[in-house]
GROMACS .gro file of C-alpha atoms in nm:
model
  450
    1MET     CA    1   0.636  -4.282  -2.399
    2ALA     CA    2   0.492  -4.500  -2.118
    3ALA     CA    3   0.652  -4.698  -1.879
    4GLY     CA    4   0.971  -4.627  -1.682
    5GLY     CA    5   0.885  -4.485  -1.319
    6LYS     CA    6   1.013  -4.194  -1.124
    7GLU     CA    7   1.396  -4.374  -1.160
    8GLY     CA    8   1.386  -4.317  -1.524
    9ARG     CA    9   1.222  -3.973  -1.519
   10ALA     CA   10   1.517  -3.869  -1.256
   11ALA     CA   11   1.778  -3.914  -1.530
   12ALA     CA   12   1.727  -3.635  -1.770
   13GLU     CA   13   2.090  -3.586  -1.758
   14PRO     CA   14   2.287  -3.918  -1.774
   15GLU     CA   15   2.632  -3.923  -1.658
   16ALA     CA   16   2.937  -3.975  -1.877
   17ALA     CA   17   3.155  -4.275  -1.911
   18VAL     CA   18   3.507  -4.196  -1.836
   19VAL     CA   19   3.731  -4.506  -1.948
   20GLU     CA   20   4.106  -4.516  -2.032
   21GLU     CA   21   4.221  -4.628  -2.354
   22PRO     CA   22   4.247  -5.024  -2.352
   23ARG     CA   23   4.431  -5.206  -2.611
   24SER     CA   24   4.221  -5.539  -2.641
   25PHE     CA   25   3.851  -5.664  -2.574
   26LYS     CA   26   4.012  -5.880  -2.265
   27ASP     CA   27   4.131  -5.532  -2.103
   28LEU     CA   28   3.762  -5.434  -2.157
   29GLY     CA   29   3.669  -5.717  -1.961
   30VAL     CA   30   3.519  -5.952  -2.244
   31THR     CA   31   3.548  -6.334  -2.143
   32ASP     CA   32   3.854  -6.548  -2.308
   33VAL     CA   33   3.564  -6.756  -2.556
   34LEU     CA   34   3.416  -6.424  -2.681
   35CYS     CA   35   3.788  -6.286  -2.722
   36GLU     CA   36   3.823  -6.557  -2.932
   37ALA     CA   37   3.525  -6.515  -3.151
   38CYS     CA   38   3.615  -6.143  -3.181
   39ASP     CA   39   3.968  -6.270  -3.319
   40GLN     CA   40   3.805  -6.492  -3.571
   41LEU     CA   41   3.582  -6.171  -3.688
   42GLY     CA   42   3.866  -5.994  -3.752
   43TRP     CA   43   3.827  -5.768  -3.476
   44LYS     CA   44   4.169  -5.683  -3.368
   45MET     CA   45   4.116  -5.392  -3.129
   46PRO     CA   46   3.792  -5.255  -2.999
   47THR     CA   47   3.654  -4.938  -3.143
   48LYS     CA   48   3.583  -4.600  -2.948
   49ILE     CA   49   3.233  -4.685  -2.881
   50GLN     CA   50   3.329  -5.050  -2.756
   51VAL     CA   51   3.554  -4.894  -2.537
   52GLU     CA   52   3.317  -4.675  -2.384
   53ALA     CA   53   3.018  -4.874  -2.373
   54ILE     CA   54   3.114  -5.233  -2.297
   55PRO     CA   55   3.278  -5.173  -1.964
   56VAL     CA   56   3.002  -4.982  -1.859
   57ALA     CA   57   2.773  -5.247  -1.964
   58LEU     CA   58   2.929  -5.527  -1.812
   59GLN     CA   59   2.884  -5.348  -1.489
   60GLY     CA   60   2.496  -5.381  -1.555
   61ARG     CA   61   2.417  -5.027  -1.626
   62ASP     CA   62   2.186  -4.859  -1.863
   63ILE     CA   63   2.350  -4.709  -2.213
   64ILE     CA   64   2.271  -4.452  -2.430
   65GLY     CA   65   2.544  -4.480  -2.699
   66LEU     CA   66   2.570  -4.150  -2.919
   67ALA     CA   67   2.816  -4.306  -3.226
   68GLU     CA   68   2.829  -4.231  -3.582
   69THR     CA   69   2.746  -4.481  -3.836
   70GLY     CA   70   3.037  -4.744  -3.918
   71SER     CA   71   3.156  -4.701  -3.538
   72GLY     CA   72   3.085  -5.062  -3.415
   73LYS     CA   73   2.782  -5.033  -3.227
   74THR     CA   74   2.661  -5.381  -3.295
   75GLY     CA   75   2.963  -5.523  -3.100
   76ALA     CA   76   2.923  -5.260  -2.829
   77PHE     CA   77   2.579  -5.414  -2.724
   78ALA     CA   78   2.608  -5.781  -2.862
   79LEU     CA   79   2.947  -5.871  -2.655
   80PRO     CA   80   2.768  -5.793  -2.330
   81ILE     CA   81   2.450  -5.923  -2.389
   82LEU     CA   82   2.647  -6.267  -2.490
   83GLN     CA   83   2.848  -6.240  -2.163
   84ALA     CA   84   2.541  -6.210  -1.969
   85LEU     CA   85   2.392  -6.512  -2.163
   86LEU     CA   86   2.688  -6.717  -2.114
   87GLU     CA   87   2.650  -6.635  -1.700
   88THR     CA   88   2.295  -6.720  -1.662
   89PRO     CA   89   2.146  -6.887  -1.994
   90GLN     CA   90   1.815  -6.833  -2.056
   91ARG     CA   91   1.530  -6.843  -2.367
   92LEU     CA   92   1.404  -6.506  -2.510
   93PHE     CA   93   1.709  -6.346  -2.351
   94ALA     CA   94   1.729  -6.014  -2.549
   95LEU     CA   95   1.535  -5.816  -2.763
   96VAL     CA   96   1.709  -5.579  -3.029
   97LEU     CA   97   1.488  -5.331  -3.211
   98THR     CA   98   1.599  -5.182  -3.553
   99PRO     CA   99   1.440  -4.954  -3.818
  100THR     CA  100   1.531  -5.156  -4.137
  101ARG     CA  101   1.503  -5.497  -4.236
  102GLU     CA  102   1.823  -5.500  -4.366
  103LEU     CA  103   1.992  -5.386  -4.047
  104ALA     CA  104   1.807  -5.642  -3.876
  105PHE     CA  105   1.945  -5.942  -4.086
  106GLN     CA  106   2.279  -5.777  -4.046
  107ILE     CA  107   2.272  -5.760  -3.659
  108SER     CA  108   2.171  -6.113  -3.670
  109GLU     CA  109   2.442  -6.225  -3.878
  110GLN     CA  110   2.689  -6.044  -3.598
  111PHE     CA  111   2.511  -6.248  -3.299
  112GLU     CA  112   2.531  -6.576  -3.461
  113ALA     CA  113   2.876  -6.526  -3.566
  114LEU     CA  114   3.015  -6.378  -3.259
  115GLY     CA  115   2.768  -6.677  -3.052
  116SER     CA  116   2.854  -6.973  -3.266
  117SER     CA  117   3.072  -7.140  -3.017
  118ILE     CA  118   2.849  -7.101  -2.755
  119GLY     CA  119   2.552  -7.210  -2.930
  120VAL     CA  120   2.352  -6.876  -2.969
  121HIS     CA  121   2.025  -6.866  -3.172
  122SER     CA  122   1.880  -6.579  -3.292
  123THR     CA  123   1.567  -6.495  -3.498
  124VAL     CA  124   1.486  -6.203  -3.735
  125ILE     CA  125   1.125  -6.090  -3.708
  126VAL     CA  126   1.057  -5.836  -4.011
  127GLY     CA  127   0.790  -5.731  -4.253
  128GLY     CA  128   0.777  -5.870  -4.592
  129ILE     CA  129   0.812  -6.253  -4.460
  130ASP     CA  130   0.559  -6.512  -4.380
  131THR     CA  131   0.422  -6.439  -4.049
  132MET     CA  132   0.340  -6.819  -4.003
  133SER     CA  133   0.711  -6.947  -4.012
  134GLN     CA  134   0.818  -6.679  -3.804
  135SER     CA  135   0.563  -6.802  -3.539
  136LEU     CA  136   0.728  -7.119  -3.572
  137ALA     CA  137   1.068  -6.999  -3.490
  138LEU     CA  138   0.944  -6.815  -3.187
  139ALA     CA  139   0.777  -7.114  -3.065
  140LYS     CA  140   1.128  -7.261  -3.048
  141LYS     CA  141   1.212  -6.983  -2.793
  142PRO     CA  142   1.550  -6.831  -2.969
  143HIS     CA  143   1.801  -6.652  -2.691
  144VAL     CA  144   1.792  -6.291  -2.924
  145ILE     CA  145   1.482  -6.156  -3.089
  146ILE     CA  146   1.609  -5.901  -3.381
  147ALA     CA  147   1.302  -5.749  -3.522
  148THR     CA  148   1.137  -5.416  -3.673
  149PRO     CA  149   0.872  -5.243  -3.409
  150GLY     CA  150   0.577  -5.318  -3.633
  151ARG     CA  151   0.604  -5.667  -3.711
  152LEU     CA  152   0.717  -5.747  -3.342
  153VAL     CA  153   0.383  -5.587  -3.214
  154ASP     CA  154   0.185  -5.831  -3.462
  155HIS     CA  155   0.315  -6.150  -3.319
  156LEU     CA  156   0.265  -5.983  -2.945
  157GLU     CA  157  -0.079  -5.939  -3.021
  158ASN     CA  158  -0.166  -6.222  -3.230
  159THR     CA  159   0.090  -6.516  -3.176
  160LYS     CA  160  -0.058  -6.770  -2.922
  161GLY     CA  161   0.178  -6.852  -2.641
  162PHE     CA  162   0.448  -6.574  -2.755
  163ASN     CA  163   0.521  -6.308  -2.463
  164LEU     CA  164   0.830  -6.125  -2.369
  165ARG     CA  165   0.799  -6.112  -1.988
  166ALA     CA  166   1.122  -6.308  -1.923
  167LEU     CA  167   1.309  -6.065  -2.116
  168LYS     CA  168   1.671  -5.949  -1.955
  169PHE     CA  169   1.782  -5.697  -2.208
  170LEU     CA  170   1.649  -5.462  -2.471
  171VAL     CA  171   1.813  -5.259  -2.730
  172MET     CA  172   1.691  -5.007  -2.957
  173ASP     CA  173   1.959  -4.942  -3.234
  174GLU     CA  174   1.930  -4.654  -3.465
  175ALA     CA  175   1.656  -4.489  -3.207
  176ASP     CA  176   1.636  -4.174  -3.385
  177ARG     CA  177   1.538  -4.335  -3.704
  178ILE     CA  178   1.309  -4.581  -3.536
  179LEU     CA  179   1.110  -4.267  -3.410
  180ASN     CA  180   1.132  -4.080  -3.691
  181MET     CA  181   0.984  -4.363  -3.891
  182ASP     CA  182   0.668  -4.319  -3.678
  183PHE     CA  183   0.703  -4.624  -3.468
  184GLU     CA  184   0.651  -4.454  -3.157
  185THR     CA  185   0.297  -4.607  -3.091
  186GLU     CA  186   0.441  -4.976  -3.164
  187VAL     CA  187   0.751  -4.875  -2.926
  188ASP     CA  188   0.500  -4.770  -2.640
  189LYS     CA  189   0.345  -5.105  -2.680
  190ILE     CA  190   0.645  -5.299  -2.658
  191LEU     CA  191   0.765  -5.109  -2.328
  192LYS     CA  192   0.421  -5.158  -2.185
  193VAL     CA  193   0.478  -5.570  -2.222
  194ILE     CA  194   0.830  -5.609  -2.117
  195PRO     CA  195   0.971  -5.603  -1.738
  196ARG     CA  196   1.075  -5.287  -1.609
  197ASP     CA  197   1.358  -5.506  -1.445
  198ARG     CA  198   1.570  -5.538  -1.747
  199LYS     CA  199   1.895  -5.354  -1.882
  200THR     CA  200   1.846  -5.106  -2.176
  201PHE     CA  201   2.094  -5.027  -2.422
  202LEU     CA  202   1.983  -4.714  -2.657
  203PHE     CA  203   2.178  -4.632  -2.926
  204SER     CA  204   2.142  -4.307  -3.179
  205ALA     CA  205   2.342  -4.147  -3.430
  206THR     CA  206   2.159  -3.804  -3.284
  207MET     CA  207   2.012  -3.691  -2.975
  208THR     CA  208   1.653  -3.573  -3.087
  209LYS     CA  209   1.371  -3.452  -2.870
  210LYS     CA  210   1.214  -3.799  -2.921
  211VAL     CA  211   1.501  -3.972  -2.826
  212GLN     CA  212   1.522  -3.782  -2.486
  213LYS     CA  213   1.182  -3.874  -2.433
  214LEU     CA  214   1.241  -4.230  -2.508
  215GLN     CA  215   1.539  -4.232  -2.298
  216ARG     CA  216   1.346  -4.052  -1.997
  217ALA     CA  217   1.061  -4.363  -2.038
  218ALA     CA  218   1.272  -4.663  -2.083
  219LEU     CA  219   1.620  -4.611  -1.912
  220LYS     CA  220   1.714  -4.610  -1.523
  221ASN     CA  221   1.992  -4.410  -1.451
  222PRO     CA  222   2.165  -4.465  -1.782
  223VAL     CA  223   2.575  -4.367  -1.827
  224LYS     CA  224   2.630  -4.179  -2.194
  225CYS     CA  225   2.851  -4.323  -2.389
  226ALA     CA  226   2.945  -4.024  -2.657
  227VAL     CA  227   3.209  -4.098  -2.901
  228SER     CA  228   3.129  -3.792  -3.161
  229SER     CA  229   2.929  -3.468  -3.044
  230LYS     CA  230   2.944  -3.321  -3.391
  231TYR     CA  231   2.827  -3.396  -3.718
  232GLN     CA  232   3.151  -3.502  -3.885
  233THR     CA  233   3.277  -3.741  -4.188
  234VAL     CA  234   3.550  -3.974  -4.187
  235GLU     CA  235   3.926  -3.820  -4.220
  236LYS     CA  236   4.028  -4.060  -4.491
  237LEU     CA  237   3.702  -3.985  -4.693
  238GLN     CA  238   3.747  -3.754  -5.018
  239GLN     CA  239   3.449  -3.549  -5.076
  240TYR     CA  240   3.396  -3.357  -5.428
  241TYR     CA  241   3.068  -3.189  -5.561
  242ILE     CA  242   2.970  -3.146  -5.932
  243PHE     CA  243   2.760  -2.836  -6.055
  244ILE     CA  244   2.569  -2.986  -6.390
  245PRO     CA  245   2.268  -2.917  -6.561
  246SER     CA  246   1.963  -3.105  -6.426
  247LYS     CA  247   1.907  -3.248  -6.796
  248PHE     CA  248   2.256  -3.379  -6.844
  249LYS     CA  249   2.254  -3.593  -6.450
  250ASP     CA  250   2.241  -3.940  -6.643
  251SER     CA  251   2.531  -3.837  -6.890
  252TYR     CA  252   2.764  -3.687  -6.611
  253LEU     CA  253   2.718  -4.044  -6.401
  254VAL     CA  254   2.788  -4.250  -6.697
  255TYR     CA  255   3.121  -4.039  -6.747
  256ILE     CA  256   3.214  -4.051  -6.396
  257LEU     CA  257   3.143  -4.452  -6.377
  258ASN     CA  258   3.359  -4.478  -6.692
  259GLU     CA  259   3.622  -4.231  -6.574
  260LEU     CA  260   3.656  -4.420  -6.197
  261ALA     CA  261   3.636  -4.807  -6.335
  262GLY     CA  262   3.717  -5.087  -6.141
  263ASN     CA  263   3.580  -4.933  -5.841
  264SER     CA  264   3.274  -5.048  -5.645
  265PHE     CA  265   2.985  -4.808  -5.626
  266MET     CA  266   2.691  -4.703  -5.419
  267ILE     CA  267   2.465  -4.458  -5.580
  268PHE     CA  268   2.200  -4.299  -5.375
  269CYS     CA  269   1.881  -4.205  -5.548
  270SER     CA  270   1.587  -3.989  -5.368
  271THR     CA  271   1.288  -4.249  -5.499
  272CYS     CA  272   1.216  -4.588  -5.545
  273ASN     CA  273   1.131  -4.510  -5.896
  274ASN     CA  274   1.437  -4.317  -5.985
  275THR     CA  275   1.655  -4.618  -5.860
  276GLN     CA  276   1.494  -4.858  -6.052
  277ARG     CA  277   1.516  -4.626  -6.369
  278THR     CA  278   1.853  -4.553  -6.340
  279ALA     CA  279   1.940  -4.912  -6.254
  280LEU     CA  280   1.781  -5.000  -6.593
  281LEU     CA  281   1.952  -4.716  -6.755
  282LEU     CA  282   2.306  -4.833  -6.678
  283ARG     CA  283   2.217  -5.222  -6.734
  284ASN     CA  284   2.136  -5.109  -7.117
  285LEU     CA  285   2.468  -4.916  -7.129
  286GLY     CA  286   2.641  -5.239  -7.005
  287PHE     CA  287   2.742  -5.171  -6.626
  288THR     CA  288   2.669  -5.443  -6.376
  289ALA     CA  289   2.407  -5.246  -6.180
  290ILE     CA  290   2.153  -5.381  -5.937
  291PRO     CA  291   1.863  -5.172  -5.745
  292LEU     CA  292   1.754  -5.162  -5.348
  293HIS     CA  293   1.444  -5.007  -5.255
  294GLY     CA  294   1.164  -5.023  -5.067
  295GLN     CA  295   0.889  -5.148  -5.352
  296MET     CA  296   1.114  -5.462  -5.388
  297SER     CA  297   1.045  -5.742  -5.219
  298GLN     CA  298   1.221  -5.860  -4.921
  299ASN     CA  299   1.385  -6.163  -5.105
  300LYS     CA  300   1.482  -5.921  -5.380
  301ARG     CA  301   1.628  -5.675  -5.163
  302LEU     CA  302   1.843  -5.949  -5.002
  303GLY     CA  303   1.951  -6.082  -5.326
  304SER     CA  304   2.053  -5.753  -5.442
  305LEU     CA  305   2.240  -5.701  -5.112
  306ASN     CA  306   2.437  -6.002  -5.142
  307LYS     CA  307   2.535  -6.007  -5.487
  308PHE     CA  308   2.685  -5.640  -5.389
  309LYS     CA  309   2.891  -5.772  -5.081
  310ALA     CA  310   2.989  -6.088  -5.266
  311LYS     CA  311   3.128  -5.821  -5.560
  312ALA     CA  312   2.906  -6.022  -5.793
  313ARG     CA  313   2.781  -5.678  -5.915
  314SER     CA  314   2.971  -5.344  -5.882
  315ILE     CA  315   2.705  -5.094  -5.873
  316LEU     CA  316   2.441  -5.096  -5.604
  317LEU     CA  317   2.164  -4.819  -5.687
  318ALA     CA  318   1.977  -4.759  -5.356
  319THR     CA  319   1.726  -4.529  -5.195
  320ASP     CA  320   1.823  -4.395  -4.810
  321VAL     CA  321   1.678  -4.754  -4.706
  322ALA     CA  322   2.058  -4.836  -4.721
  323SER     CA  323   2.230  -4.528  -4.611
  324ARG     CA  324   2.259  -4.622  -4.201
  325GLY     CA  325   2.361  -4.911  -4.066
  326LEU     CA  326   2.446  -5.173  -4.337
  327ASP     CA  327   2.805  -5.256  -4.347
  328ILE     CA  328   2.933  -5.349  -4.664
  329PRO     CA  329   3.321  -5.320  -4.655
  330HIS     CA  330   3.429  -5.271  -4.981
  331VAL     CA  331   3.220  -4.963  -5.118
  332ASP     CA  332   3.476  -4.729  -5.305
  333VAL     CA  333   3.292  -4.463  -5.420
  334VAL     CA  334   2.917  -4.295  -5.284
  335ILE     CA  335   2.757  -4.105  -5.538
  336ASN     CA  336   2.478  -3.852  -5.427
  337PHE     CA  337   2.289  -3.878  -5.786
  338ASP     CA  338   1.978  -3.694  -5.573
  339ILE     CA  339   2.108  -3.465  -5.307
  340PRO     CA  340   1.971  -3.559  -4.977
  341THR     CA  341   1.694  -3.340  -4.889
  342HIS     CA  342   1.770  -3.367  -4.504
  343SER     CA  343   2.184  -3.267  -4.442
  344LYS     CA  344   2.213  -3.554  -4.180
  345ASP     CA  345   2.128  -3.842  -4.441
  346TYR     CA  346   2.424  -3.709  -4.623
  347ILE     CA  347   2.649  -3.801  -4.335
  348HIS     CA  348   2.492  -4.148  -4.339
  349ARG     CA  349   2.527  -4.197  -4.656
  350VAL     CA  350   2.907  -4.111  -4.726
  351GLY     CA  351   2.968  -4.295  -4.412
  352ARG     CA  352   2.901  -4.603  -4.640
  353THR     CA  353   3.239  -4.569  -4.780
  354ALA     CA  354   3.598  -4.504  -4.572
  355ARG     CA  355   3.491  -4.750  -4.331
  356ALA     CA  356   3.702  -4.888  -4.066
  357GLY     CA  357   4.024  -4.688  -4.113
  358ARG     CA  358   4.009  -4.754  -4.538
  359SER     CA  359   3.978  -4.498  -4.792
  360GLY     CA  360   3.692  -4.374  -4.984
  361LYS     CA  361   3.550  -4.117  -5.222
  362SER     CA  362   3.209  -3.915  -5.247
  363ILE     CA  363   3.061  -3.734  -5.528
  364THR     CA  364   2.750  -3.543  -5.495
  365PHE     CA  365   2.566  -3.390  -5.788
  366VAL     CA  366   2.440  -3.043  -5.756
  367THR     CA  367   2.219  -2.914  -5.998
  368GLN     CA  368   2.060  -2.531  -6.060
  369TYR     CA  369   1.776  -2.672  -5.797
  370ASP     CA  370   2.005  -2.799  -5.520
  371VAL     CA  371   2.231  -2.494  -5.454
  372GLU     CA  372   2.039  -2.404  -5.141
  373LEU     CA  373   2.024  -2.793  -4.986
  374PHE     CA  374   2.422  -2.835  -5.095
  375GLN     CA  375   2.480  -2.498  -4.905
  376ARG     CA  376   2.310  -2.659  -4.579
  377ILE     CA  377   2.554  -2.974  -4.637
  378GLU     CA  378   2.867  -2.796  -4.642
  379HIS     CA  379   2.728  -2.578  -4.329
  380LEU     CA  380   2.643  -2.907  -4.120
  381ILE     CA  381   2.973  -3.075  -4.203
  382GLY     CA  382   3.179  -2.740  -4.171
  383LYS     CA  383   3.363  -2.737  -4.484
  384LYS     CA  384   3.370  -2.631  -4.840
  385LEU     CA  385   3.407  -2.913  -5.059
  386PRO     CA  386   3.624  -2.904  -5.374
  387ALA     CA  387   3.493  -2.980  -5.730
  388PHE     CA  388   3.537  -3.327  -5.907
  389PRO     CA  389   3.744  -3.270  -6.216
  390MET     CA  390   3.573  -3.296  -6.538
  391GLN     CA  391   3.596  -3.304  -6.917
  392GLU     CA  392   3.294  -3.128  -7.043
  393GLU     CA  393   3.344  -3.212  -7.390
  394GLU     CA  394   3.389  -3.642  -7.304
  395VAL     CA  395   3.044  -3.581  -7.116
  396MET     CA  396   2.867  -3.440  -7.407
  397MET     CA  397   2.995  -3.698  -7.659
  398LEU     CA  398   2.771  -3.982  -7.439
  399THR     CA  399   2.469  -3.818  -7.460
  400GLU     CA  400   2.322  -3.982  -7.771
  401ARG     CA  401   2.425  -4.326  -7.642
  402VAL     CA  402   2.238  -4.209  -7.289
  403ALA     CA  403   1.940  -4.088  -7.442
  404GLU     CA  404   1.897  -4.409  -7.643
  405ALA     CA  405   1.944  -4.616  -7.276
  406GLN     CA  406   1.714  -4.380  -7.152
  407ARG     CA  407   1.418  -4.448  -7.400
  408LEU     CA  408   1.489  -4.800  -7.360
  409ALA     CA  409   1.481  -4.772  -6.964
  410ARG     CA  410   1.146  -4.591  -6.991
  411MET     CA  411   0.977  -4.880  -7.195
  412GLU     CA  412   1.103  -5.139  -6.928
  413LEU     CA  413   0.980  -4.939  -6.638
  414ARG     CA  414   0.632  -4.910  -6.838
  415GLU     CA  415   0.633  -5.280  -6.891
  416GLN     CA  416   0.721  -5.389  -6.564
  417GLY     CA  417   0.427  -5.125  -6.420
  418GLU     CA  418   0.161  -5.298  -6.655
  419LYS     CA  419   0.279  -5.658  -6.519
  420LYS     CA  420   0.260  -5.546  -6.184
  421ARG     CA  421  -0.076  -5.394  -6.248
  422SER     CA  422  -0.221  -5.684  -6.450
  423ARG     CA  423  -0.102  -5.925  -6.144
  424ASN     CA  424  -0.303  -5.664  -5.893
  425ASP     CA  425  -0.591  -5.691  -6.125
  426ASP     CA  426  -0.591  -6.065  -6.141
  427ASP     CA  427  -0.561  -6.070  -5.752
  428ASP     CA  428  -0.865  -5.853  -5.718
  429THR     CA  429  -1.050  -6.056  -5.977
  430GLU     CA  430  -0.984  -6.351  -5.758
  431GLU     CA  431  -1.074  -6.223  -5.433
  432ALA     CA  432  -1.406  -6.096  -5.600
  433ILE     CA  433  -1.478  -6.418  -5.763
  434GLY     CA  434  -1.431  -6.587  -5.387
  435VAL     CA  435  -1.646  -6.287  -5.222
  436ARG     CA  436  -1.935  -6.381  -5.489
  437ASN     CA  437  -1.864  -6.749  -5.466
  438LYS     CA  438  -1.950  -6.712  -5.060
  439VAL     CA  439  -2.253  -6.492  -5.108
  440ALA     CA  440  -2.400  -6.703  -5.363
  441GLY     CA  441  -2.296  -7.050  -5.129
  442GLY     CA  442  -2.484  -6.816  -4.853
  443LYS     CA  443  -2.806  -6.786  -5.047
  444LYS     CA  444  -2.831  -7.129  -5.150
  445LYS     CA  445  -2.825  -7.230  -4.795
  446LYS     CA  446  -3.083  -6.968  -4.709
  447ARG     CA  447  -3.307  -7.102  -4.959
  448LYS     CA  448  -3.248  -7.495  -4.854
  449ALA     CA  449  -3.350  -7.377  -4.514
  450PHE     CA  450  -3.687  -7.211  -4.576
   0.00000   0.00000   0.00000
């Protein structure tokens, strides 16, 4: 990582924040107009990370925030930025970098909601959306830009007149995940073109070596605000596992959805294909299930998320694109249909339920191939999970209906694949015709010239 100077490198071990327990946002030093905005959002009391980070940020210090998912991190950086913006109004004031598109939209919603009474404008700059409309939004110079690193670098390099030379705040949210997704080069490019004289907030669930390196490059004498030093899951979360033969996974899933009917579910699968297949399977059995994965267009992804948030659908099937950051208040049950390969992802997945003091359930499917991965998860969270009570005979009674739904889902997947291929072939044909016409046109011109 480049940039940062001697001061940044010297601060290898940031000092920790020491704050007494305040009772309200006003006690933290948040101005009245923003306290009212918090109240309208239903934020009655600041969370632990907000208690630690906000007073330090209001003093103008750089921050490293270590906090688990669902801890109120967005408020911890949004409120100090909005307060600073009130004091010195300026366009292109703050940049928030996030690893995923969905998280970017969610952060933007919170900035807009908190800043609505003071006229704050934010713009989301992510992949999967037309660059021209984004260029027009950037030309209007919003106060806050929320972006994924790749698309932001595209605009910095290619959008005429756009730069971040006046930027006052940089936030890197989910920094560990930004770096795990190999955005290091992009982050490096961004650090080189923004002012060194700025405030930087780095938030991460884990302090990896890459995050430490980024901290040294990007932050000056930061204060460390840590609210959870070890991996843990929320107390009000009831965690279970079920040990099942791999070939009956679908039947067990249907059994659990029937047993816990009336709840809202997030079901995590390991691949885009399995997410799509399982969604089709459940639909064929009459469940209101929708998928969310990386091979869907951005509009479809947001559509799925909004339907689930609005409770128009009760089951959201997702890859790990949805395991972190997304705040969906009403998830009652998380099912790990495919066990996560990385134990830490388990924490983030089950963190989708039992949020903000509510209770919730998580059930992890363990097949004969997953035993070692499951033992690693138990070791990480420091507890042995109980088995979810099951009636095997009732599960076996479902196998015939499930087999028929599997057959239909496979056919639908095949049809979807063929449609996609034919669309791609059409695009290739059009491109080839375009190239041929250009070449032919060129040849005609040459003959004329001679």
